[in-house]
Tab-separated table of C-alpha atoms and ligand atoms in Angstrom:
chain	number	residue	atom	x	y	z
R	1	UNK	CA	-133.478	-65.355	-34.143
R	2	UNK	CA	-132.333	-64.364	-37.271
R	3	UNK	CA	-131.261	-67.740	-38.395
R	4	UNK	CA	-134.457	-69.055	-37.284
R	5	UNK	CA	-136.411	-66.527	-39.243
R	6	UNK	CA	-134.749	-67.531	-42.251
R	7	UNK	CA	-135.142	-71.272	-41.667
R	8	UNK	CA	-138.862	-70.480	-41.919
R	9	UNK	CA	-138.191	-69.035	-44.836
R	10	UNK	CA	-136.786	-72.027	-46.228
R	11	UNK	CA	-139.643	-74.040	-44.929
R	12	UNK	CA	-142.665	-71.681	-46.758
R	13	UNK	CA	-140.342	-71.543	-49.723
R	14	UNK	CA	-139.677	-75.064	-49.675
R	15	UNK	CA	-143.158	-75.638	-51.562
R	16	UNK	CA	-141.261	-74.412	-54.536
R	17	UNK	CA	-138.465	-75.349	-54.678
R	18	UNK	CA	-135.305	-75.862	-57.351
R	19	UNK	CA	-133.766	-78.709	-57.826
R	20	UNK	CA	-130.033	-79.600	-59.550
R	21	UNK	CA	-128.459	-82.802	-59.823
R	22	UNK	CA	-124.802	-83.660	-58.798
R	23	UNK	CA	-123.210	-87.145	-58.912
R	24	UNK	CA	-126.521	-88.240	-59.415
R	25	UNK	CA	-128.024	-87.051	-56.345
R	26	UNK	CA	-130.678	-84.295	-56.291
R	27	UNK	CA	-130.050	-80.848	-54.863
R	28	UNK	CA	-132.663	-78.450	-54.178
R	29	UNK	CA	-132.291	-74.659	-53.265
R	30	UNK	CA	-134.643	-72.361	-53.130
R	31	UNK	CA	-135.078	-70.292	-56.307
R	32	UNK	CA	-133.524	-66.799	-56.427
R	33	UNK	CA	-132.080	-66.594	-53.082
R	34	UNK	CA	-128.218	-66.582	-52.573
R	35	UNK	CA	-126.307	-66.676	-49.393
R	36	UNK	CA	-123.225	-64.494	-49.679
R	37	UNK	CA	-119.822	-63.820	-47.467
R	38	UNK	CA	-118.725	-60.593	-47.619
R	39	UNK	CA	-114.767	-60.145	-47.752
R	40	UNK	CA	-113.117	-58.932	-44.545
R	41	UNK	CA	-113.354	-54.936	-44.032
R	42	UNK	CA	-116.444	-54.811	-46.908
R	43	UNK	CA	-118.298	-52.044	-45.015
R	44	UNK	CA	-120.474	-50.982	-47.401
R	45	UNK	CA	-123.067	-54.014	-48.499
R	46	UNK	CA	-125.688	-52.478	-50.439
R	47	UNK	CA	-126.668	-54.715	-52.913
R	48	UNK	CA	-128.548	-52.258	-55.394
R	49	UNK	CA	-125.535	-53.010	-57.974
R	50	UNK	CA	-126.344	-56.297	-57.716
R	51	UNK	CA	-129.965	-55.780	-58.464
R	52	UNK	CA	-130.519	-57.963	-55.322
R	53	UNK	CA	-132.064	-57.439	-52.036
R	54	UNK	CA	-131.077	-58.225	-48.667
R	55	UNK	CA	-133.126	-60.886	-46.995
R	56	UNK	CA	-131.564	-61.471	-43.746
R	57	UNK	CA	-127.947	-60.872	-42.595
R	58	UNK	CA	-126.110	-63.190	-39.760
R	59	UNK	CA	-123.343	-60.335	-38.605
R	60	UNK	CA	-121.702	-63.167	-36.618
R	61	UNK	CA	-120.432	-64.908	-39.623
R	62	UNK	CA	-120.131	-62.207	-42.201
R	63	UNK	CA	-122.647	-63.480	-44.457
R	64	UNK	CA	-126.243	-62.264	-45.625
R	65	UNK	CA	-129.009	-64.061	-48.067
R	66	UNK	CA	-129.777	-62.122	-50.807
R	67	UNK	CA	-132.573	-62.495	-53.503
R	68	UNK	CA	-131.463	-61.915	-57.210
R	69	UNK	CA	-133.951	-63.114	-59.356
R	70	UNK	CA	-131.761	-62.951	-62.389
R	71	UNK	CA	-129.317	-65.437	-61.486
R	72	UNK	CA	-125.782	-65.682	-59.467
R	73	UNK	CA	-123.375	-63.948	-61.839
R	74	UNK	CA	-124.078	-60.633	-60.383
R	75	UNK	CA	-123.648	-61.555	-57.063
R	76	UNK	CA	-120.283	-63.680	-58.250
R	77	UNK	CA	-118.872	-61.117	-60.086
R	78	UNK	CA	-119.139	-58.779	-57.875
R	79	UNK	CA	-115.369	-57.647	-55.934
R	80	UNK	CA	-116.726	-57.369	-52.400
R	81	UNK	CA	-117.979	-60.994	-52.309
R	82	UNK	CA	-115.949	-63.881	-50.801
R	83	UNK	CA	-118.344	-66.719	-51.830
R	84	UNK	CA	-121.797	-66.849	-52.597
R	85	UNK	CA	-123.877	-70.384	-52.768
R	86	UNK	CA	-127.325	-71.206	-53.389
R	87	UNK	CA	-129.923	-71.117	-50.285
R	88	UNK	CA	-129.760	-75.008	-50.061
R	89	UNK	CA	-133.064	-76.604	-48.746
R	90	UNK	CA	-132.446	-79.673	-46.312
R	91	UNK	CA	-134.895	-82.154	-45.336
R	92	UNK	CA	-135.280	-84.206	-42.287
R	93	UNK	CA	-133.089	-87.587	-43.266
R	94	UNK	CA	-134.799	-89.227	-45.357
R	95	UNK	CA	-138.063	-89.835	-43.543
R	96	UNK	CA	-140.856	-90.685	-45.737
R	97	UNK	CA	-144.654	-89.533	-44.661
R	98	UNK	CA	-146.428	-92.602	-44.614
R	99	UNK	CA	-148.658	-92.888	-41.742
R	100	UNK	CA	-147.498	-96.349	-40.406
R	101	UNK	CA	-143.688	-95.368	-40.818
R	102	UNK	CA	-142.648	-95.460	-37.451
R	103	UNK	CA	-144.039	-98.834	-36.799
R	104	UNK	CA	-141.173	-100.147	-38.650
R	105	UNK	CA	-138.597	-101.002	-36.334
R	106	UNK	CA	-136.450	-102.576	-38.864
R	107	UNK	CA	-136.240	-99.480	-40.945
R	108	UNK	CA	-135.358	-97.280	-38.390
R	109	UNK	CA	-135.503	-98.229	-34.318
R	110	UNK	CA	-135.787	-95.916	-31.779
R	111	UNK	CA	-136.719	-98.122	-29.278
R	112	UNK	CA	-140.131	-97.424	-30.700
R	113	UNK	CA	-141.362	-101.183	-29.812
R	114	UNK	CA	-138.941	-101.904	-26.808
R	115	UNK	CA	-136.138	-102.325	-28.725
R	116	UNK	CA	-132.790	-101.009	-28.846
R	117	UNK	CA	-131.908	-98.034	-30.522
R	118	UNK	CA	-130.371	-98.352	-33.994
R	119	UNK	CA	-130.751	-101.679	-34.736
R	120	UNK	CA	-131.919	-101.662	-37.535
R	121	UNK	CA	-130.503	-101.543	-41.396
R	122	UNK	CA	-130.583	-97.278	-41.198
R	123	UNK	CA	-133.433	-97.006	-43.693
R	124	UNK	CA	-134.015	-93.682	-43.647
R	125	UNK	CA	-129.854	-92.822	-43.688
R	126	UNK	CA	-129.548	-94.873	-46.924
R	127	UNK	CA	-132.856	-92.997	-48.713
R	128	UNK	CA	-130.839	-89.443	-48.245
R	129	UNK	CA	-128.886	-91.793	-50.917
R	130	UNK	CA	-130.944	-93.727	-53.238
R	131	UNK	CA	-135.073	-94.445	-52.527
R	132	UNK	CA	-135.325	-96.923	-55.500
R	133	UNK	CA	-135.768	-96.837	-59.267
R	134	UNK	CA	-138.377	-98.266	-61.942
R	135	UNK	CA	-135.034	-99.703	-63.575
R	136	UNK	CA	-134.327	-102.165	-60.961
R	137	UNK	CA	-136.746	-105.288	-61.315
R	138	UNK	CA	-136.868	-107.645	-58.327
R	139	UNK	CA	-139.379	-111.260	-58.629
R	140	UNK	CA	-141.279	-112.061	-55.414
R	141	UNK	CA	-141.626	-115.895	-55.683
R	142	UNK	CA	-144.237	-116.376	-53.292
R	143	UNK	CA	-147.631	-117.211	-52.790
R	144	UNK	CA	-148.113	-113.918	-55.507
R	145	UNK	CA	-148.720	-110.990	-54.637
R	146	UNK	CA	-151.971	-108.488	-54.332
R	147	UNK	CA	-151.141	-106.086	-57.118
R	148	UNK	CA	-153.990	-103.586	-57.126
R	149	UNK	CA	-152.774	-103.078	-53.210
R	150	UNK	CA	-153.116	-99.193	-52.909
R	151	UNK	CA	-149.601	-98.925	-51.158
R	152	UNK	CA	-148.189	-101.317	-54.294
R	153	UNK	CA	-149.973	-100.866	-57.248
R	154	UNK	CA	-147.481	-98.556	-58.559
R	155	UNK	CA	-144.498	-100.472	-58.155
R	156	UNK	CA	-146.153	-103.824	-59.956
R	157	UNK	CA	-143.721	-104.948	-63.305
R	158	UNK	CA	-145.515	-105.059	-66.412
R	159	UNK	CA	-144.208	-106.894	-69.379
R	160	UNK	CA	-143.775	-104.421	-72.150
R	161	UNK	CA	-143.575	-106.871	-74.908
R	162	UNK	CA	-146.319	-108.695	-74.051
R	163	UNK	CA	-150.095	-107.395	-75.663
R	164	UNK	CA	-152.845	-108.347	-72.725
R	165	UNK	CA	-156.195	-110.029	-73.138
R	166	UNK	CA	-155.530	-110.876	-77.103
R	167	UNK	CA	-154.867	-114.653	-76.431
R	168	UNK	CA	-151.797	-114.567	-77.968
R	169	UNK	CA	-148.215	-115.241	-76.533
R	170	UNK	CA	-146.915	-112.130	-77.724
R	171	UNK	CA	-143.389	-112.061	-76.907
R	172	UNK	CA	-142.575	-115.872	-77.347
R	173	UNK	CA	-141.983	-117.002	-73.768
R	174	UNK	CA	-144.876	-119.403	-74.186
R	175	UNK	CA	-146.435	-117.446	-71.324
R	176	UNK	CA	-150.068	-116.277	-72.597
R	177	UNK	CA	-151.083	-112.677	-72.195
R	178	UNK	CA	-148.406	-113.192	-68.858
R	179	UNK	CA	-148.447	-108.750	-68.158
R	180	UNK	CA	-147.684	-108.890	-64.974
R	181	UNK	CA	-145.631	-111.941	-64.099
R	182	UNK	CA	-147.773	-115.678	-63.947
R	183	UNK	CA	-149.073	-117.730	-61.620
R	184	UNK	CA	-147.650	-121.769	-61.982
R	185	UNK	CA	-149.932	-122.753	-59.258
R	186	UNK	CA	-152.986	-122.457	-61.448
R	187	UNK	CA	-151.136	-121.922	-65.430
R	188	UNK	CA	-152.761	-118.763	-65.640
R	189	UNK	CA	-151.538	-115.314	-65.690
R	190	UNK	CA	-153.334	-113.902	-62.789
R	191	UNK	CA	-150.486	-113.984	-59.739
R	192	UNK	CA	-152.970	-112.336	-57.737
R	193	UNK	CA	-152.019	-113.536	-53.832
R	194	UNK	CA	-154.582	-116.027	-52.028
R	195	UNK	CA	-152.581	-116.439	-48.820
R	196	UNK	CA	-150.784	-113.273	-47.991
R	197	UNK	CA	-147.414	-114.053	-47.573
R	198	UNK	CA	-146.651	-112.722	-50.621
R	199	UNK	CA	-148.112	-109.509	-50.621
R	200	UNK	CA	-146.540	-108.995	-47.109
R	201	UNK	CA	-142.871	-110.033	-48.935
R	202	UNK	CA	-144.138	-107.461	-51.630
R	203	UNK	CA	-144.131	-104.596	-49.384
R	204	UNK	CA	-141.023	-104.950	-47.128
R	205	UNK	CA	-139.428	-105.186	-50.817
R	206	UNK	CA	-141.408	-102.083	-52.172
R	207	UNK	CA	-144.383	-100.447	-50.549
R	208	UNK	CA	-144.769	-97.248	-52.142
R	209	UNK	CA	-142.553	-94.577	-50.110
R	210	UNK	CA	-143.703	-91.208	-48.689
R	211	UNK	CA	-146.915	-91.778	-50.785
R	212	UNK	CA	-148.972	-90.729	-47.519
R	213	UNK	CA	-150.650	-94.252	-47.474
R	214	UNK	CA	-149.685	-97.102	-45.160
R	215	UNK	CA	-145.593	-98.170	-44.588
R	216	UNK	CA	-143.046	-97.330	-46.749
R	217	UNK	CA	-140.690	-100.476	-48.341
R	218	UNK	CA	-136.869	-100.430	-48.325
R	219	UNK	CA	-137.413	-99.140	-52.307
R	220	UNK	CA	-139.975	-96.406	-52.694
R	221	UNK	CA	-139.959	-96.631	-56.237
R	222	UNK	CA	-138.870	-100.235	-57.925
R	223	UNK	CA	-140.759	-102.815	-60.184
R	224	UNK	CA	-141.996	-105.820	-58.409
R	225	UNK	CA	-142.604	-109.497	-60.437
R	226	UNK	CA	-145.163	-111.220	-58.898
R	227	UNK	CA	-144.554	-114.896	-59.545
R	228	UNK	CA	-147.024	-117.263	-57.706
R	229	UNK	CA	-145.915	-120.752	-57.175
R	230	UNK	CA	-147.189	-121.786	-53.728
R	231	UNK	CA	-150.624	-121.794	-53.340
R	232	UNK	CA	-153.414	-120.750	-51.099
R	233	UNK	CA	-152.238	-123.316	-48.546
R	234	UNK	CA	-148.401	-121.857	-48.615
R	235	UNK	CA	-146.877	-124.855	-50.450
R	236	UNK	CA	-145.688	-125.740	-54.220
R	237	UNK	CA	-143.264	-127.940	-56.160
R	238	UNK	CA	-140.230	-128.161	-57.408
R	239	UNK	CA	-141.046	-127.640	-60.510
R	240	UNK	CA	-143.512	-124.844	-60.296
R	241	UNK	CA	-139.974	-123.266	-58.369
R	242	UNK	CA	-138.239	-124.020	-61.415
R	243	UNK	CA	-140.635	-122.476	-63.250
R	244	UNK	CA	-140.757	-119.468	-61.261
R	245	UNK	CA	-137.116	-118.674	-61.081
R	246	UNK	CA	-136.697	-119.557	-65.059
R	247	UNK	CA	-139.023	-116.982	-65.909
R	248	UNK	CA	-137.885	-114.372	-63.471
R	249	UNK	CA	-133.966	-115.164	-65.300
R	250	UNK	CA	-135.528	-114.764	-68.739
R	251	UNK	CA	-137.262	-111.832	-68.135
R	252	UNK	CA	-134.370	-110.130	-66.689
R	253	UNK	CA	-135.208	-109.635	-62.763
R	254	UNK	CA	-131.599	-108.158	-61.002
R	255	UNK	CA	-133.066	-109.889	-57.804
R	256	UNK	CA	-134.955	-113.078	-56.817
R	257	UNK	CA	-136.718	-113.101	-53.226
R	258	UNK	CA	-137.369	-116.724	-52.273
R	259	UNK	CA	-138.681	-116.624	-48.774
R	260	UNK	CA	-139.286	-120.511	-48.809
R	261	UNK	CA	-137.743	-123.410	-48.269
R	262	UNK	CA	-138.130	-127.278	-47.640
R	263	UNK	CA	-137.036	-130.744	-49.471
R	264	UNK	CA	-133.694	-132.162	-49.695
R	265	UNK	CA	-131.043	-131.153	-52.145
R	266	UNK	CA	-132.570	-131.081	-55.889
R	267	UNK	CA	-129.569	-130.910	-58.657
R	268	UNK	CA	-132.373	-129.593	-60.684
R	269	UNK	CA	-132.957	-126.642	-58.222
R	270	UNK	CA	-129.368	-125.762	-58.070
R	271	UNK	CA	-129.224	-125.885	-61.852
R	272	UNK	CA	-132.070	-123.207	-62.106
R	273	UNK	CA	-130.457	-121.285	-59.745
R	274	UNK	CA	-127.066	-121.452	-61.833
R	275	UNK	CA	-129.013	-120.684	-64.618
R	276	UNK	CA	-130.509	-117.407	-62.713
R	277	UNK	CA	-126.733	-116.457	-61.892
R	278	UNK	CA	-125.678	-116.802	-65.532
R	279	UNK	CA	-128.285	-114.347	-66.611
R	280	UNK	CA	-126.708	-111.561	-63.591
R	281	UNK	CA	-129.543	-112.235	-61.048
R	282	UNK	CA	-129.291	-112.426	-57.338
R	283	UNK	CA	-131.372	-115.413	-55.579
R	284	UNK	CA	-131.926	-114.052	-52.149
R	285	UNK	CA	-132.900	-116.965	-49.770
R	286	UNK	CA	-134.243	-117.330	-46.223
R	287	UNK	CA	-132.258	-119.483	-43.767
R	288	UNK	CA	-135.199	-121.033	-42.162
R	289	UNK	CA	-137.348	-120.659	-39.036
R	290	UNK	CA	-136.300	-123.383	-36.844
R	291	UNK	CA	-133.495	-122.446	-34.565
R	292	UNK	CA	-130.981	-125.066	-35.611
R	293	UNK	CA	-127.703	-124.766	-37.436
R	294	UNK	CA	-127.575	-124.924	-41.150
R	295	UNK	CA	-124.424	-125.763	-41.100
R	296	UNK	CA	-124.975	-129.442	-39.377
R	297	UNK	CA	-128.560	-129.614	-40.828
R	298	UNK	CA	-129.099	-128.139	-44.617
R	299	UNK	CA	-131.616	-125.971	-44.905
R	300	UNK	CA	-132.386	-125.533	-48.914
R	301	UNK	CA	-132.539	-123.445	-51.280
R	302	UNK	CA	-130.413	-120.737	-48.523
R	303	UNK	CA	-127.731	-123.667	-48.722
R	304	UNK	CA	-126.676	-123.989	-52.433
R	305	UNK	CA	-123.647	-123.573	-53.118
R	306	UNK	CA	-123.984	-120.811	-56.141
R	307	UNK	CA	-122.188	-117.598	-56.677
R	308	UNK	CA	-125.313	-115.373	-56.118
R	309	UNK	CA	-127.471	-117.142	-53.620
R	310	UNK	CA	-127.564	-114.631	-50.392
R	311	UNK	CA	-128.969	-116.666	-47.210
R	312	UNK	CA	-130.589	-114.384	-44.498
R	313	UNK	CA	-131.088	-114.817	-41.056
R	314	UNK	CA	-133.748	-113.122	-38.861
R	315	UNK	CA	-132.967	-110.761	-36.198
R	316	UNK	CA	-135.717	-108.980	-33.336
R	317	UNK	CA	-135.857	-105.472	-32.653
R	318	UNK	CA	-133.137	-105.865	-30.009
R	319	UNK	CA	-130.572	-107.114	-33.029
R	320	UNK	CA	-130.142	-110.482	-31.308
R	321	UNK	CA	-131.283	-113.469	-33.988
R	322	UNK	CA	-135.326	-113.645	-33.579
R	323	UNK	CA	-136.804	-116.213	-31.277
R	324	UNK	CA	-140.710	-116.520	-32.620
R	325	UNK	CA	-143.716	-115.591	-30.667
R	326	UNK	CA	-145.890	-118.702	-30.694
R	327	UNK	CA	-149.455	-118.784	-30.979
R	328	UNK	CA	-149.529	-115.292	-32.109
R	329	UNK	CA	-148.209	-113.011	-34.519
R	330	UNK	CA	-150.901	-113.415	-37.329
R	331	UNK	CA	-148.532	-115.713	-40.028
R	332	UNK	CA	-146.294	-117.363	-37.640
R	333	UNK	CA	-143.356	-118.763	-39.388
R	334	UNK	CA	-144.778	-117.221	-43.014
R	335	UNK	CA	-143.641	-120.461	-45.337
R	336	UNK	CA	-140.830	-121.373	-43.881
R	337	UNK	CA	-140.521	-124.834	-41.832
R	338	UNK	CA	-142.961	-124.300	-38.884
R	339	UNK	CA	-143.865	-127.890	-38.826
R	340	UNK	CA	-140.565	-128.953	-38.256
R	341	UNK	CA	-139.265	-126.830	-34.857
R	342	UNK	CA	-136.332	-128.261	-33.559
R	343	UNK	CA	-135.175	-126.751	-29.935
R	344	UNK	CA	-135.775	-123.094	-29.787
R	345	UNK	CA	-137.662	-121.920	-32.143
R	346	UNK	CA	-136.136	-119.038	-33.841
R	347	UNK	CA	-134.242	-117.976	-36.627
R	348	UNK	CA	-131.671	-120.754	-38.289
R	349	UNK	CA	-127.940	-119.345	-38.492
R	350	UNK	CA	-125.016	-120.631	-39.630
R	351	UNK	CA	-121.454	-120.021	-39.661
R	352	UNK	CA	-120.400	-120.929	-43.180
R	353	UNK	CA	-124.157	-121.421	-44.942
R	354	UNK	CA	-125.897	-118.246	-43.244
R	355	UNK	CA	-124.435	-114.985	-44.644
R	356	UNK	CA	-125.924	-112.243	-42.810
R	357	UNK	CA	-129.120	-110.929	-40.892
R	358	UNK	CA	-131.714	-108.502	-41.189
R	359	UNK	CA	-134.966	-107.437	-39.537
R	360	UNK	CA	-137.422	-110.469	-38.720
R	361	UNK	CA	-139.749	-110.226	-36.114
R	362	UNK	CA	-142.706	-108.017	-35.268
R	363	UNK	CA	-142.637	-107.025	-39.419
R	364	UNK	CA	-145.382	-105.032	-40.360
R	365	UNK	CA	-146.201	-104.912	-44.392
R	366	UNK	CA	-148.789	-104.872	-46.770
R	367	UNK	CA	-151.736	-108.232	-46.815
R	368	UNK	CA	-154.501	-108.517	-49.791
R	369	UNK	CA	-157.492	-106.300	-50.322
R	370	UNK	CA	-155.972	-103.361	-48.462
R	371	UNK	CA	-154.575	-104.409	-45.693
R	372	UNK	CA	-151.497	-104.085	-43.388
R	373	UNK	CA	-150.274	-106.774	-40.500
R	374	UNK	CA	-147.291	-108.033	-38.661
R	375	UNK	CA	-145.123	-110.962	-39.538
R	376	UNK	CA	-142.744	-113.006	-37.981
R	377	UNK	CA	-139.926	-114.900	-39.929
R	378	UNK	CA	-136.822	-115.683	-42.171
R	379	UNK	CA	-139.382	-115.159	-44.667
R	380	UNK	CA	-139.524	-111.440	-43.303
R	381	UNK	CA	-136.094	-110.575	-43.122
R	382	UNK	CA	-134.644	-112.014	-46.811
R	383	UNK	CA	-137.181	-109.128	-48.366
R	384	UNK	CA	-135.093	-106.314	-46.712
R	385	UNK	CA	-132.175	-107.756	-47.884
R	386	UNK	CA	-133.530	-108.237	-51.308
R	387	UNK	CA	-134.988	-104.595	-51.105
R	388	UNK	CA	-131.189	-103.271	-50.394
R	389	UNK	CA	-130.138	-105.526	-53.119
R	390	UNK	CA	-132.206	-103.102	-55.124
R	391	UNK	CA	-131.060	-100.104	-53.747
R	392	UNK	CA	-127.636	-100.884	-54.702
R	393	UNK	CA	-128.201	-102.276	-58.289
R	394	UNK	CA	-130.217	-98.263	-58.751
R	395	UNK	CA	-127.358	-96.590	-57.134
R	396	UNK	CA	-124.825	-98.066	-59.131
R	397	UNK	CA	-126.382	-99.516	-62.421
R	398	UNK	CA	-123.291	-100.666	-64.137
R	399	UNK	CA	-122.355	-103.364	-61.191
R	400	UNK	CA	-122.968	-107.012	-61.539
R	401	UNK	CA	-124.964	-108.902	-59.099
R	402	UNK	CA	-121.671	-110.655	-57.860
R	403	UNK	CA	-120.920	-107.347	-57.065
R	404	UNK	CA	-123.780	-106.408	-55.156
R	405	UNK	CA	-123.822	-109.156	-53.384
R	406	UNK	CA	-120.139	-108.627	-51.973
R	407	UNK	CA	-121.214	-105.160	-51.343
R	408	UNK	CA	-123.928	-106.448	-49.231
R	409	UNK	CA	-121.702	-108.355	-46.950
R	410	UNK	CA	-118.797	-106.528	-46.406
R	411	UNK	CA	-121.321	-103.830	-45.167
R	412	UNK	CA	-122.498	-105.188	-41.975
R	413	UNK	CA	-122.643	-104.005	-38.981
R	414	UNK	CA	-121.000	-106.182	-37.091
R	415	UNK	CA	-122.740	-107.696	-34.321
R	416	UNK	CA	-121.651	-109.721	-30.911
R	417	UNK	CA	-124.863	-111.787	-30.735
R	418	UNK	CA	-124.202	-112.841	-34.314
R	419	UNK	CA	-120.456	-112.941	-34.447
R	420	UNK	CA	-119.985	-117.014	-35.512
R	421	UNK	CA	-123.194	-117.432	-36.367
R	422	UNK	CA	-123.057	-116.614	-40.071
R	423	UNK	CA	-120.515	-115.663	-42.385
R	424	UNK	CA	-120.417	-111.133	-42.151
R	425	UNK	CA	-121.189	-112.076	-38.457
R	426	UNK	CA	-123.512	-108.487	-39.268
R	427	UNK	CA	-126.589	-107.398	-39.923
R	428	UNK	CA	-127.844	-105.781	-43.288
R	429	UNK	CA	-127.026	-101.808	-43.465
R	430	UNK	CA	-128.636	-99.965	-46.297
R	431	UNK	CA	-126.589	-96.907	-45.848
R	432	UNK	CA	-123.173	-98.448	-45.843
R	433	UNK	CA	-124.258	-100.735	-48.443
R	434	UNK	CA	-124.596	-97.451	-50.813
R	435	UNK	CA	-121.890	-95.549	-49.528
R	436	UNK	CA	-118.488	-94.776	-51.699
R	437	UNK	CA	-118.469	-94.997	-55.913
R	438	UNK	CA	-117.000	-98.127	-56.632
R	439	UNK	CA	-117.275	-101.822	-55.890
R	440	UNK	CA	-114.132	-101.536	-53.932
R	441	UNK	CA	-115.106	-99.036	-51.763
V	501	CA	CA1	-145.874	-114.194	-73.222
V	502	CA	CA1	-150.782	-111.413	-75.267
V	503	CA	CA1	-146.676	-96.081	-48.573
């Protein structure tokens, strides 16, 4: 009862609450109260020396909580004490209070939507961790993306060298007035998503965690690049791609989230892409949507052959690789090959070209003008691996992208139904991926 009692305590106290930070994570405590251990055969505990009071005492243990609002010395220095540590003030793991939160299967499954328990890429596990940083800059190359979206507004990049609305190209990257990333569909520098593919990327990536509104994305807090280069319709060109993935390189994006894919091999892609790994950033690619092998049939850009291109593979809520729901599921295949379904339609794989999986079916994210839905898709599962991606580079800010990406994979959870199908044989894990202090770990 007593222990109870004082866990209420924590939770009323909790409002206020102190906080310290050790190796970078946050501790809290509440203020002013003290949990002490008597040493064996103190009999006499009063605390008036101390100029403390006795909150509680747990006889079983030997220990009491004590409030001293003058500090700990007292209590430290005192000869009858053992130990005495701050009242500590845990929180459930890492679960965020958006509203829609437990619809996401892929950020934490408890069989919620039929599923089986735990697959998933422990979301909430790797937030007790890291939940994101402004520092960490991640392009959505997309359809663009709905940036005044109440659950994403806050995590939209601006450009801070470039001056809006004066007409001028301010900081020299022959972008005009380009504040919040461009759009090469239309030359103009409102990426503002007409299709919704995008926006839907945008949120798996970075909805705004445990802001009360909506889902929460793998990065509560983390600056989003909206770069529009397919249009309305879901298509674009190989330049416009170029374009895209130039200006996310120059402008110093960690990550790259290209949930598209199409054409034959273009030496001119590859070279952007080179040129995106020169400048440290990640290209994170989906393997396609048509159940075949990317090994035997090359699915680009998932298949270049470049240090920092990541290919990703869809799994369903059961952590098998996703077989689509046709004729339903409100975007179908998202961008990615639906006019070209060969055999079962479902996730591509790969055992040399596909590196690992990650949540891809029955998605639910953010759409334009306020809106949520569920998405099916490759497309779908490269933006939690991106969103990890992002976790990582705010965890451990002095590692290179080559870094983070072998993080990634050697962090899998290795899987049966995906064993020989790609290279980690694994899906994505968010906690493990941000476990341990160095790149060797
Ligand atoms: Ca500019
Ligand atoms: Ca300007
Ligand atoms: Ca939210």
């Amino acid at each position: 009862m007593k222990s109870r009692w004082s866990l209420l305590l924590i939770v009323l106290l909790g409002l206020v609450f102190s906080a310290q930070v050790q190796q970078g994570k946050k501790i809290e405590s509440v203020p002013g109260e003290f949990i002490v251990k008597w040493r064996p055969g103190v009999t006499d505990t009063s605390v008036s020396a101390m100029s403390a009071s006795t909150v509680a005492v747990f006889p079983e243990i030997g220990v009491a909580l004590l409030r001293q609002d003058v500090g700990i010395q007292a209590i430290q220095s005192d000869p009858r004490v053992e130990y005495v540590e701050p009242n500590y003030i845990y929180r459930a793991s890492g679960t965020p209070n958006d509203p829609r939160f437990n619809e996401l299967w892929g950020m934490n499954n408890t069989g919620q939507t039929g599923g089986a328990t735990d697959a998933d890429i422990d979301a909430p596990e790797a937030w007790d961790t890291q939940t994101g940083s402004e520092s960490t800059l991640i392009a959505v190359i997309d359809t663009g993306v709905d940036y005044n979206h109440p659950d994403l507004a806050a995590n939209i990049w601006t450009n801070p060298t470039e001056i809006p609305n004066n007409g001028i190209d301010d900081d020299n990257n022959n972008y005009i007035d380009d504040t919040r990333g461009w759009d090469f569909v239309n030359d103009d520098n409102d990426p503002f998503d007409d299709n919704l593919h995008g926006t839907h990327v945008a949120g798996t990536i970075g909805a705004v965690g445990n802001n009360g509104v909506g889902v929460a994305g793998v990065n509560w807090r983390v600056k989003i690049m909206p770069l529009k280069f397919l249009g309305s319709d879901g298509s674009g060109t190989l330049a416009d791609a170029i374009s895209a993935i130039l200006y996310a390189a120059n402008n110093e994006a960690q990550v790259m989230n290209n949930s598209w894919g199409g054409g034959g091999f273009s030496q001119a892609l590859l070279d952007a892409i080179e040129y995106a790994d020169s400048k440290g950033a990640l290209f994170v690619a989906a393997a396609g949507n048509d159940g075949t092998d990317n090994d035997q049939s090359a699915n680009y850009p998932s298949n270049y052959d470049a240090p920092n291109v990541i290919a990703v593979a869809a799994i369903d809520h059961t952590g098998n690789l996703a077989v689509w729901d046709l004729g339903g599921g409100g975007g179908g295949c998202g961008c990615q090959g639906c006019g070209n379904v060969v055999g079962a339609p479902g996730s591509n794989f790969g055992a040399t070209m596909v590196d690992l999986a990650a949540p891809g079916k029955k998605i639910l994210s953010t759409t334009p003008n306020n809106g949520y839905t569920e998405l099916q898709g490759t497309s779908m599962a490269t933006p939690h691996v991106a969103g990890v991606a992002g976790l990582v580079f705010s965890q451990f800010p002095g590692w290179t992208h080559v870094q983070v990406k072998e993080r990634l994979l050697s962090t899998v959870d290795v899987s049966p139904g995906l064993q020989g199908k790609m290279v980690t044989g694994g899906r994505l894990n968010a906690q493990r991926a941000l476990s341990g202090t160095t790149a060797a770990d």
